[in-house]
């Protein structure tokens, strides 16, 4: 096992890397309950990208954990969750944006940091634009669905040092926003750094 | 009729005009309507609609499943955001009164009729890969077309590509999520079920009518959906039922006012 990348993503910052087929990405929640918003693309054809609906329909459940196959918009496996110390992760809640924040919390949040801003600035380095953003994964975020359909981001179930590990099933571009959200419990109202470790077999 | 000559071929072609089948557009639409069409199972349609238009969908025989994408007609990089639609409005089962939110914090449309038990914000539509695996083929001209392939065609008619196809919402077939996150497929409401969407800005709608991804039936089962659209007035922010919906409608008015459209 060789280390390809070992990087700290500061609180609120974006991150991206190409992970080659067979390599693994481990995300470590250094301080606990930090939401890590994540989009995945076929590195050779970014028109093929992570699809939350194809993923949840194929596995029959909305929660992601060990064994979850992260499927593309074309139904192909992008990555597989091969290790998870938390138990479940969200792919329903999407990313925070300046615009959606104005609806959720009020117009005073318009100029705060938001994940979509991270996705746009980091994606622009790879030729990706706004039309390339779709419903994403939120590692470590807890979004239960009540029997009446009510749902929302509630207190997390992660803790300092817990990890989730993904194996690339094709060459993929992984785009991350280390969520800057300060208005809801996804980060315990306090964004913190995470560690990204890429290894090759 | 011989088609060996130009004259004969022309007569043969023109003799087909006026044929009436169940699944076809009515052109022009009947008085008072702006769009009248029946989409077959395995079919698709699209249209640009004026602000205030009410788009009425009727499940004719009880086995329709219509997946919907909505775009700002003038700036199609603004489009339906399913995650925001459920998260911002705190509700995954989309029924009457629910807004379809864009990725810009605005309302594209309002659901003005339809059962929250018979909609799905989770599973999207089917792919060439999934239909080929389940039914043997998923290409548009096969007997078992996949939803994403049909969305790709519908999008292309408006200058859009696969990159412009985010997750969709489907109507007429429902799912429930258990405490463990698992799905229960509820199937259809039956013949005559109605869904209505009111456009809150000028929009482009893409509609595909294909079996739901979780439909357990072995056969590709999907029946026609009837479309009828009529002009009307957009929603008033003061009529919104939640503060989030009110702000979305105010954001929409703010955007349209700046453009001289409200």
XYZ file of C-alpha atoms in Angstrom:
463
model
C 0.000 0.000 0.000
C 1.511 3.323 -1.039
C 0.330 6.765 -0.097
C -0.571 8.850 -3.141
C -1.932 11.890 -1.331
C -2.264 12.847 2.324
C -3.805 16.277 2.682
C -5.692 18.330 5.232
C -8.665 20.262 3.888
C -9.092 23.344 6.070
C -12.463 24.304 7.492
C -14.727 25.749 4.731
C -12.281 24.919 1.905
C -12.758 23.001 -1.351
C -10.633 20.047 -2.478
C -10.380 17.886 -5.578
C -8.272 15.060 -6.978
C -8.327 12.357 -9.614
C -8.431 8.924 -7.990
C -7.360 6.083 -10.276
C -9.248 2.828 -10.589
C -8.361 0.550 -7.661
C -7.046 3.357 -5.463
C -8.818 4.166 -2.207
C -9.824 7.481 -0.682
C -10.171 7.667 3.089
C -11.866 10.732 4.546
C -11.144 11.326 8.230
C -13.507 13.484 10.272
C -10.748 15.033 12.381
C -12.842 17.002 14.878
C -16.170 15.202 14.513
C -19.475 15.964 12.771
C -18.001 17.879 9.860
C -20.167 17.523 6.742
C -18.063 16.692 3.684
C -20.047 17.490 0.539
C -18.845 15.308 -2.316
C -19.385 15.012 -6.072
C -17.772 12.327 -8.238
C -17.214 12.342 -12.012
C -15.931 9.863 -14.565
C -12.463 11.410 -15.010
C -12.494 10.677 -18.747
C -16.028 11.959 -19.430
C -17.355 14.355 -16.811
C -20.812 14.293 -18.428
C -21.068 11.017 -16.511
C -21.300 11.917 -12.836
C -22.570 10.809 -9.447
C -26.301 10.175 -9.384
C -28.005 10.139 -5.991
C -31.262 8.713 -7.444
C -29.527 5.886 -9.334
C -27.503 5.064 -6.227
C -30.433 4.927 -3.801
C -32.756 3.171 -6.276
C -30.155 0.470 -6.997
C -29.369 -0.212 -3.338
C -32.951 0.186 -2.093
C -32.141 2.619 0.723
C -31.353 6.308 1.063
C -28.460 5.875 3.507
C -24.868 5.232 2.400
C -22.586 2.899 4.345
C -20.181 -0.011 3.829
C -21.157 -1.858 0.655
C -22.917 1.098 -0.957
C -22.045 1.339 -4.646
C -21.956 4.975 -5.755
C -23.540 4.926 -9.205
C -23.262 7.359 -12.075
C -25.937 9.093 -14.107
C -25.456 6.246 -16.586
C -25.939 3.622 -13.877
C -22.270 2.588 -13.689
C -20.268 2.083 -10.457
C -18.012 5.075 -9.760
C -16.811 4.126 -6.271
C -17.731 1.632 -3.551
C -17.833 2.344 0.182
C -15.487 -0.328 1.575
C -15.182 0.993 5.121
C -17.378 3.134 7.357
C -16.889 3.791 11.058
C -19.997 5.983 11.367
C -22.882 3.821 10.165
C -24.660 5.965 7.651
C -24.237 9.024 5.484
C -26.628 11.300 3.594
C -27.247 11.729 -0.115
C -30.674 13.383 0.006
C -29.970 16.792 1.517
C -27.758 18.230 -1.220
C -25.356 21.109 -0.770
C -25.888 24.448 0.899
C -25.835 27.415 -1.432
C -26.031 31.149 -0.887
C -29.367 31.068 -2.678
C -30.936 28.191 -0.764
C -29.620 29.687 2.476
C -31.793 32.754 1.836
C -34.821 30.446 1.846
C -33.779 28.339 4.813
C -32.532 30.993 7.174
C -33.327 34.421 5.742
C -31.910 37.009 3.340
C -29.217 37.974 5.851
C -27.330 34.762 4.965
C -26.888 35.719 1.277
C -23.223 36.623 1.625
C -22.110 33.778 3.856
C -19.892 30.920 2.699
C -21.662 27.983 1.023
C -20.800 24.627 -0.523
C -21.998 25.443 -4.024
C -19.509 28.315 -4.109
C -16.765 25.773 -3.302
C -18.019 23.372 -5.981
C -18.100 26.149 -8.584
C -14.633 27.549 -7.855
C -12.947 24.144 -7.529
C -14.913 22.640 -10.449
C -13.870 25.546 -12.659
C -10.281 24.272 -12.429
C -11.430 21.102 -14.204
C -13.679 22.721 -16.816
C -16.834 22.049 -14.831
C -19.594 24.619 -14.538
C -22.903 25.102 -12.878
C -24.676 22.633 -15.149
C -22.315 19.953 -13.866
C -23.552 20.239 -10.272
C -26.125 17.646 -9.199
C -27.429 16.215 -5.930
C -24.348 15.183 -3.953
C -23.184 13.022 -1.062
C -22.808 14.474 2.425
C -20.353 12.306 4.298
C -20.990 12.390 8.071
C -24.280 14.285 7.700
C -27.442 12.931 9.347
C -30.726 13.427 7.467
C -33.511 11.170 8.746
C -36.858 10.883 6.949
C -39.830 10.727 9.316
C -42.888 8.564 8.568
C -44.799 11.639 7.334
C -41.997 12.608 4.945
C -40.560 15.357 7.131
C -36.826 15.505 6.762
C -34.017 17.775 7.768
C -30.403 17.937 8.839
C -30.161 17.019 12.525
C -27.322 16.449 14.986
C -24.614 14.238 13.531
C -23.645 10.750 14.647
C -19.946 11.047 13.816
C -17.056 11.665 16.210
C -13.430 12.835 16.058
C -11.191 10.467 14.107
C -13.908 8.418 12.406
C -13.356 7.547 8.758
C -15.125 6.464 5.608
C -13.166 4.679 2.863
C -14.042 4.529 -0.847
C -12.539 2.404 -3.597
C -12.518 3.836 -7.123
C -14.203 1.503 -9.636
C -13.024 3.658 -12.553
C -10.763 6.696 -12.852
C -12.776 9.369 -11.059
C -12.553 13.073 -10.322
C -13.653 13.725 -6.744
C -14.836 17.224 -5.868
C -15.299 18.117 -2.210
C -16.608 21.084 -0.287
C -15.664 20.890 3.362
C -18.989 22.391 4.283
C -18.865 25.975 5.625
C -22.478 25.876 6.881
C -22.898 27.635 10.223
C -26.671 27.803 10.482
C -27.578 24.157 11.004
C -26.306 21.197 13.014
C -24.466 19.487 10.128
C -21.150 20.782 11.465
C -22.260 21.340 15.023
C -22.404 25.027 13.887
C -18.601 25.053 13.676
C -16.808 23.971 10.468
C -13.604 21.985 11.125
C -10.827 20.451 8.960
C -10.866 16.936 7.465
C -8.080 14.699 6.179
C -8.023 13.133 2.705
C -5.801 10.080 2.290
C -5.401 8.434 -1.121
C -3.622 5.098 -1.308
C -2.738 2.711 -4.098
C -2.625 -1.077 -3.618
C -52.010 3.598 -54.203
C -48.725 3.388 -56.076
C -45.787 5.191 -54.485
C -43.531 4.650 -57.505
C -43.906 8.275 -58.616
C -43.570 11.588 -56.805
C -47.262 12.237 -57.321
C -48.225 8.864 -55.930
C -45.867 9.139 -52.964
C -47.273 12.580 -52.187
C -50.854 11.344 -52.361
C -49.963 8.378 -50.169
C -48.294 10.594 -47.570
C -51.100 13.158 -47.556
C -53.753 10.438 -47.220
C -52.345 9.714 -43.761
C -53.218 13.208 -42.501
C -56.111 13.391 -40.069
C -55.438 9.974 -38.542
C -56.418 9.917 -34.877
C -54.671 7.668 -32.332
C -54.718 7.708 -28.539
C -51.227 9.145 -28.090
C -50.700 12.297 -30.142
C -50.839 16.077 -29.792
C -53.990 18.052 -30.559
C -52.822 20.955 -32.735
C -53.928 23.586 -32.252
C -55.029 22.840 -28.700
C -58.717 23.100 -27.862
C -60.118 26.522 -27.012
C -58.782 27.802 -23.702
C -55.815 25.412 -23.667
C -52.200 26.112 -24.631
C -50.987 22.496 -24.846
C -52.946 19.316 -25.406
C -51.145 16.018 -25.935
C -51.195 12.405 -24.810
C -47.781 10.807 -24.192
C -47.550 7.005 -24.523
C -45.838 4.748 -22.019
C -42.182 4.894 -23.045
C -42.682 8.375 -24.520
C -41.602 11.927 -23.811
C -42.580 15.516 -24.508
C -41.349 19.011 -23.771
C -42.645 22.561 -23.954
C -41.841 26.125 -23.030
C -44.616 27.489 -20.842
C -45.513 31.052 -19.910
C -45.508 32.199 -16.292
C -48.820 31.336 -14.624
C -49.567 28.390 -16.913
C -51.166 25.399 -15.179
C -49.918 22.100 -16.592
C -52.445 19.343 -15.879
C -51.373 15.695 -16.176
C -53.911 12.868 -16.065
C -53.039 9.197 -15.662
C -55.465 7.808 -18.237
C -55.340 4.074 -17.475
C -53.607 4.029 -14.082
C -50.077 2.916 -14.949
C -48.379 6.188 -15.876
C -45.140 7.325 -14.198
C -44.086 10.794 -15.289
C -40.647 12.125 -14.410
C -40.344 15.883 -14.651
C -37.477 18.334 -15.125
C -38.075 22.084 -15.094
C -35.702 24.786 -16.347
C -35.830 28.574 -16.376
C -36.828 28.977 -20.034
C -34.616 31.999 -20.623
C -31.582 30.932 -18.599
C -31.607 27.131 -18.575
C -28.541 26.884 -16.358
C -31.110 27.557 -13.641
C -32.980 24.281 -13.154
C -34.845 22.022 -10.773
C -32.877 21.149 -7.652
C -34.519 18.123 -6.057
C -32.330 18.240 -2.943
C -33.280 21.857 -2.243
C -36.915 21.077 -3.064
C -37.117 18.538 -0.239
C -34.575 20.017 2.178
C -35.609 23.662 2.085
C -39.294 22.777 2.375
C -38.609 20.104 5.035
C -40.729 17.497 3.234
C -39.856 14.651 0.854
C -43.371 13.632 -0.186
C -44.386 16.232 -2.717
C -48.083 17.065 -2.927
C -50.425 20.005 -3.364
C -48.856 23.282 -2.242
C -45.231 22.118 -2.586
C -42.883 24.293 -4.643
C -40.405 22.933 -7.171
C -37.305 24.964 -6.310
C -34.477 25.905 -8.633
C -30.806 25.883 -7.719
C -31.047 29.680 -7.394
C -33.380 29.812 -4.407
C -36.434 30.494 -6.536
C -39.709 28.750 -7.340
C -39.897 27.305 -10.834
C -43.360 25.827 -10.297
C -45.954 24.990 -7.663
C -47.700 21.638 -7.340
C -51.371 22.667 -7.288
C -52.860 19.157 -7.384
C -51.491 15.695 -6.779
C -51.054 13.161 -4.005
C -47.879 13.144 -1.890
C -48.392 9.362 -1.695
C -47.922 9.127 -5.429
C -44.775 11.133 -6.051
C -41.101 10.334 -5.673
C -38.198 12.678 -5.051
C -35.655 9.922 -4.338
C -35.277 7.457 -7.195
C -35.229 9.621 -10.319
C -35.717 7.708 -13.544
C -34.166 4.749 -15.320
C -30.950 4.494 -17.368
C -29.877 2.638 -20.483
C -27.770 0.451 -18.198
C -30.574 -0.383 -15.767
C -33.214 -1.027 -18.442
C -30.834 -3.123 -20.526
C -30.202 -5.226 -17.454
C -33.883 -5.504 -16.489
C -35.698 -5.622 -19.811
C -32.990 -6.408 -22.365
C -32.868 -2.929 -23.904
C -33.244 0.678 -22.847
C -32.636 2.586 -26.054
C -35.265 5.112 -27.154
C -36.551 3.103 -30.119
C -36.737 -0.158 -28.218
C -39.917 -1.428 -26.613
C -38.440 -0.552 -23.194
C -36.954 2.968 -23.372
C -35.044 4.320 -20.369
C -36.047 7.641 -18.831
C -32.614 9.234 -19.024
C -32.329 8.429 -22.741
C -35.698 10.104 -23.361
C -34.710 13.091 -21.192
C -31.561 13.370 -23.338
C -33.703 13.640 -26.470
C -36.140 16.090 -24.880
C -33.241 18.217 -23.624
C -31.614 18.225 -27.055
C -34.744 19.831 -28.534
C -33.938 22.829 -26.326
C -30.194 22.955 -26.989
C -29.346 21.091 -23.784
C -27.196 17.989 -23.243
C -26.689 15.176 -20.750
C -24.805 17.650 -18.553
C -28.076 19.526 -18.161
C -30.010 16.582 -16.695
C -30.084 16.765 -12.900
C -32.142 14.359 -10.764
C -35.854 14.496 -11.631
C -39.091 14.189 -9.644
C -41.656 11.593 -10.653
C -45.406 11.640 -10.262
C -48.241 9.078 -10.238
C -46.163 6.392 -8.521
C -45.059 6.654 -4.926
C -42.417 5.354 -2.566
C -42.173 5.431 1.221
C -38.933 5.527 3.212
C -38.671 3.409 6.362
C -36.751 4.284 9.514
C -33.824 2.245 8.162
C -33.850 4.283 4.952
C -35.307 1.409 2.898
C -37.944 1.932 0.207
C -41.472 0.594 -0.094
C -42.923 1.013 -3.566
C -46.554 2.181 -3.431
C -47.381 1.896 -7.133
C -50.091 3.899 -8.805
C -53.148 5.750 -7.557
C -55.190 4.267 -10.388
C -56.938 5.609 -13.505
C -57.920 9.262 -13.510
C -55.282 10.487 -11.038
C -54.324 14.105 -11.680
C -51.186 16.163 -11.096
C -51.072 19.908 -11.742
C -48.038 22.183 -11.850
C -48.258 25.989 -12.043
C -45.325 27.745 -13.705
C -43.999 30.519 -11.464
C -41.651 31.879 -14.146
C -41.277 31.201 -17.872
C -40.137 27.566 -17.842
C -39.126 24.709 -20.090
C -40.564 21.398 -18.907
C -39.259 17.991 -19.953
C -41.585 15.037 -19.289
C -40.810 11.342 -19.682
C -43.328 8.573 -19.056
C -41.542 5.310 -18.197
C -41.806 2.616 -15.500
C -40.577 3.649 -12.059
C -37.058 2.381 -11.173
C -38.508 0.334 -8.300
C -41.507 -1.050 -10.234
C -41.231 -4.753 -9.333
C -43.251 -6.030 -12.299
C -41.292 -8.111 -14.761
C -43.025 -6.593 -17.757
C -42.275 -3.004 -18.810
C -45.571 -1.523 -17.627
C -46.405 2.104 -18.402
C -49.632 3.589 -19.754
C -50.411 6.962 -21.373
C -50.552 10.315 -19.643
C -52.817 13.110 -20.872
C -51.476 16.672 -20.873
C -53.616 19.787 -20.903
C -52.205 23.219 -20.110
C -54.098 26.458 -19.658
C -53.007 30.053 -19.045
C -53.403 31.533 -15.568
C -51.835 33.620 -12.845
C -48.728 32.779 -10.800
C -48.840 32.194 -7.051
C -48.867 35.149 -4.660
C -46.094 35.139 -2.037
C -48.696 36.009 0.617
C -50.479 32.729 -0.089
C -47.375 30.664 0.718
C -47.833 28.182 3.545
C -44.333 28.336 4.991
C -41.715 31.072 5.465
C -39.347 29.157 3.170
C -41.936 29.040 0.371
C -42.771 32.707 0.851
C -39.105 33.677 0.505
C -38.774 31.497 -2.607
C -41.733 33.246 -4.241
C -40.376 36.663 -3.224
C -37.000 35.702 -4.722
C -38.817 34.738 -7.938
C -40.704 38.033 -8.078
C -37.457 39.878 -7.352
C -35.752 38.136 -10.281
C -38.643 38.668 -12.705
C -39.052 42.301 -11.653
C -35.392 43.006 -12.413
C -35.905 41.452 -15.843
C -39.041 43.476 -16.489
C -41.186 40.345 -16.494
C -43.279 40.935 -13.362
